[in-house]
């Protein structure tokens, strides 16, 4: 699953492929940062991913 968020000059992408790790990719002014977030269980990772998606939803 992929969640995409863009705000002014910052883009943030979360990628979750069903395991205990989520990759966060940030792009700002031509620079890219990659960060891996590790969790104790797949359920915990999935819950975090869905919380982040809900935070970025726009009505």
Coordinates of N, CA, C and O in Angstrom, one line a residue:
X1 N 0.8 -1.2 0.0 CA 0.0 0.0 0.0 C 0.9 1.2 0.0 O 1.9 1.2 0.6
X2 N 0.4 2.3 -0.6 CA 1.2 3.5 -0.7 C 0.2 4.7 -0.3 O -0.9 4.7 -0.8
X3 N 0.7 5.5 0.5 CA 0.0 6.8 0.9 C 0.9 7.9 0.4 O 2.1 8.0 0.7
X4 N 0.3 8.9 -0.3 CA 1.0 10.0 -0.8 C 0.4 11.3 -0.2 O -0.8 11.5 -0.1
X5 N 1.3 12.2 0.2 CA 0.9 13.5 0.8 C 1.8 14.6 0.2 O 3.0 14.4 0.2
X6 N 1.2 15.7 -0.2 CA 1.9 16.8 -0.7 C 1.4 18.1 0.0 O 0.2 18.3 0.1
X7 N 2.4 18.9 0.4 CA 2.0 20.2 1.1 C 3.1 21.2 0.6 O 4.2 21.0 1.0
X8 N 2.6 22.2 -0.1 CA 3.5 23.2 -0.7 C 4.7 22.6 -1.4 O 4.6 21.9 -2.4
X9 N 5.9 22.7 -0.8 CA 7.1 22.2 -1.5 C 7.6 20.9 -0.9 O 8.7 20.4 -1.2
X10 N 6.8 20.2 0.0 CA 7.2 19.0 0.6 C 6.2 17.9 0.1 O 5.0 18.0 0.2
X11 N 6.8 16.7 -0.3 CA 6.0 15.6 -0.6 C 6.5 14.4 0.3 O 7.7 14.3 0.6
X12 N 5.5 13.7 0.8 CA 5.8 12.6 1.7 C 5.0 11.4 1.2 O 3.9 11.4 0.9
X13 N 5.7 10.2 1.1 CA 5.1 9.0 0.7 C 5.4 7.9 1.7 O 6.6 7.8 2.2
X14 N 4.4 7.2 2.1 CA 4.6 6.0 3.0 C 4.3 4.8 2.2 O 3.3 4.7 1.5
X15 N 5.2 3.8 2.2 CA 5.0 2.5 1.5 C 5.0 1.4 2.5 O 6.0 1.3 3.3
X16 N 4.0 0.6 2.4 CA 3.8 -0.6 3.3 C 3.5 -1.8 2.5 O 2.6 -1.8 1.7
X17 N 4.3 -2.8 2.7 CA 4.1 -4.0 1.8 C 3.8 -5.3 2.7 O 4.0 -6.4 2.3
X18 N 3.2 -5.1 3.8 CA 2.6 -6.2 4.6 C 3.6 -6.9 5.5 O 3.4 -8.0 5.8
X19 N 4.6 -6.2 6.0 CA 5.5 -6.8 7.0 C 5.6 -5.9 8.2 O 4.7 -5.1 8.4
X20 N 6.8 -5.9 8.8 CA 6.9 -5.1 10.0 C 7.7 -3.8 9.8 O 8.0 -3.1 10.7
X21 N 7.9 -3.4 8.5 CA 8.6 -2.2 8.2 C 7.8 -1.3 7.2 O 7.1 -1.8 6.4
X22 N 7.9 0.0 7.4 CA 7.3 0.9 6.5 C 8.4 1.9 6.0 O 9.2 2.4 6.8
X23 N 8.4 2.2 4.7 CA 9.3 3.1 4.2 C 8.7 4.5 4.1 O 7.6 4.6 3.5
X24 N 9.4 5.5 4.6 CA 8.9 6.9 4.4 C 9.9 7.6 3.5 O 11.1 7.6 3.8
X25 N 9.3 8.2 2.5 CA 10.2 8.9 1.5 C 9.7 10.4 1.5 O 8.5 10.6 1.3
X26 N 10.6 11.3 1.8 CA 10.3 12.7 1.8 C 11.1 13.4 0.7 O 12.3 13.1 0.5
X27 N 10.4 14.3 -0.1 CA 11.1 15.0 -1.1 C 10.8 16.5 -0.8 O 9.7 16.9 -0.6
X28 N 11.9 17.3 -0.8 CA 11.8 18.7 -0.6 C 12.9 19.4 -1.3 O 14.1 19.2 -1.1
X29 N 12.5 20.3 -2.2 CA 13.4 21.1 -3.0 C 14.5 20.3 -3.6 O 15.7 20.6 -3.6
X30 N 14.1 19.2 -4.3 CA 15.1 18.4 -5.0 C 15.9 17.4 -4.1 O 16.7 16.6 -4.7
X31 N 15.7 17.4 -2.8 CA 16.4 16.5 -2.0 C 15.4 15.3 -1.6 O 14.3 15.5 -1.4
X32 N 16.0 14.1 -1.4 CA 15.2 13.0 -1.1 C 15.8 12.4 0.2 O 17.0 12.1 0.3
X33 N 14.9 12.1 1.2 CA 15.2 11.4 2.4 C 14.4 10.1 2.4 O 13.2 10.1 2.2
X34 N 15.1 9.0 2.7 CA 14.4 7.7 2.9 C 14.7 7.2 4.3 O 15.8 7.3 4.8
X35 N 13.6 6.8 4.9 CA 13.7 6.3 6.3 C 12.8 5.1 6.5 O 11.7 5.0 6.0
X36 N 13.4 4.1 7.1 CA 12.6 2.9 7.4 C 12.1 2.9 8.9 O 12.9 3.2 9.8
X37 N 10.9 2.6 9.0 CA 10.3 2.6 10.4 C 10.0 1.1 10.6 O 9.3 0.5 9.9
X38 N 10.5 0.6 11.7 CA 10.3 -0.8 12.1 C 9.4 -1.0 13.3 O 9.5 -0.2 14.2
X39 N 8.6 -2.0 13.2 CA 7.6 -2.3 14.3 C 7.7 -3.7 14.8 O 8.3 -4.5 14.2
X40 N 7.1 -4.0 16.0 CA 7.2 -5.3 16.6 C 6.3 -6.3 15.9 O 6.6 -7.5 16.0
X41 N 5.3 -5.9 15.2 CA 4.4 -6.8 14.6 C 3.8 -6.1 13.3 O 3.8 -4.9 13.2
X42 N 3.3 -7.0 12.4 CA 2.7 -6.5 11.2 C 1.4 -5.7 11.5 O 1.1 -4.7 10.8
X43 N 0.7 -6.1 12.5 CA -0.5 -5.4 12.9 C -0.2 -4.0 13.4 O -0.9 -3.1 13.1
X44 N 0.9 -3.9 14.2 CA 1.3 -2.5 14.6 C 1.7 -1.6 13.4 O 1.3 -0.5 13.4
X45 N 2.4 -2.2 12.5 CA 2.8 -1.5 11.3 C 1.6 -1.0 10.5 O 1.5 0.1 10.0
X46 N 0.7 -2.0 10.3 CA -0.5 -1.6 9.5 C -1.4 -0.6 10.2 O -1.9 0.4 9.5
X47 N -1.5 -0.6 11.5 CA -2.2 0.4 12.3 C -1.6 1.8 12.1 O -2.2 2.8 11.8
X48 N -0.2 1.8 12.2 CA 0.5 3.1 12.0 C 0.2 3.6 10.6 O 0.0 4.8 10.4
X49 N 0.3 2.8 9.6 CA 0.1 3.2 8.2 C -1.2 3.8 8.0 O -1.4 4.8 7.4
X50 N -2.3 3.1 8.5 CA -3.6 3.6 8.4 C -3.9 4.9 9.1 O -4.6 5.8 8.7
X51 N -3.2 5.1 10.3 CA -3.3 6.3 11.0 C -2.7 7.5 10.2 O -3.2 8.6 10.2
X52 N -1.5 7.2 9.6 CA -0.9 8.3 8.8 C -1.7 8.6 7.6 O -1.8 9.8 7.2
X53 N -2.4 7.6 6.9 CA -3.2 7.9 5.8 C -4.4 8.8 6.2 O -4.8 9.7 5.5
X54 N -5.0 8.5 7.4 CA -6.2 9.2 7.9 C -5.8 10.6 8.2 O -6.6 11.6 8.0
X55 N -4.5 10.9 8.6 CA -4.1 12.2 9.0 C -4.0 13.1 7.7 O -4.1 14.3 7.8
X56 N -3.7 12.5 6.6 CA -3.5 13.2 5.3 C -4.7 13.3 4.4 O -4.6 13.9 3.3
X57 N -5.8 12.7 4.8 CA -7.0 12.8 4.0 C -7.6 14.2 4.0 O -7.6 14.8 5.0
X58 N -8.1 14.6 2.8 CA -8.7 15.9 2.7 C -10.1 15.7 2.3 O -10.5 14.9 1.4
X59 N -11.0 16.5 3.0 CA -12.4 16.4 2.7 C -12.8 17.1 1.4 O -12.2 18.1 1.1

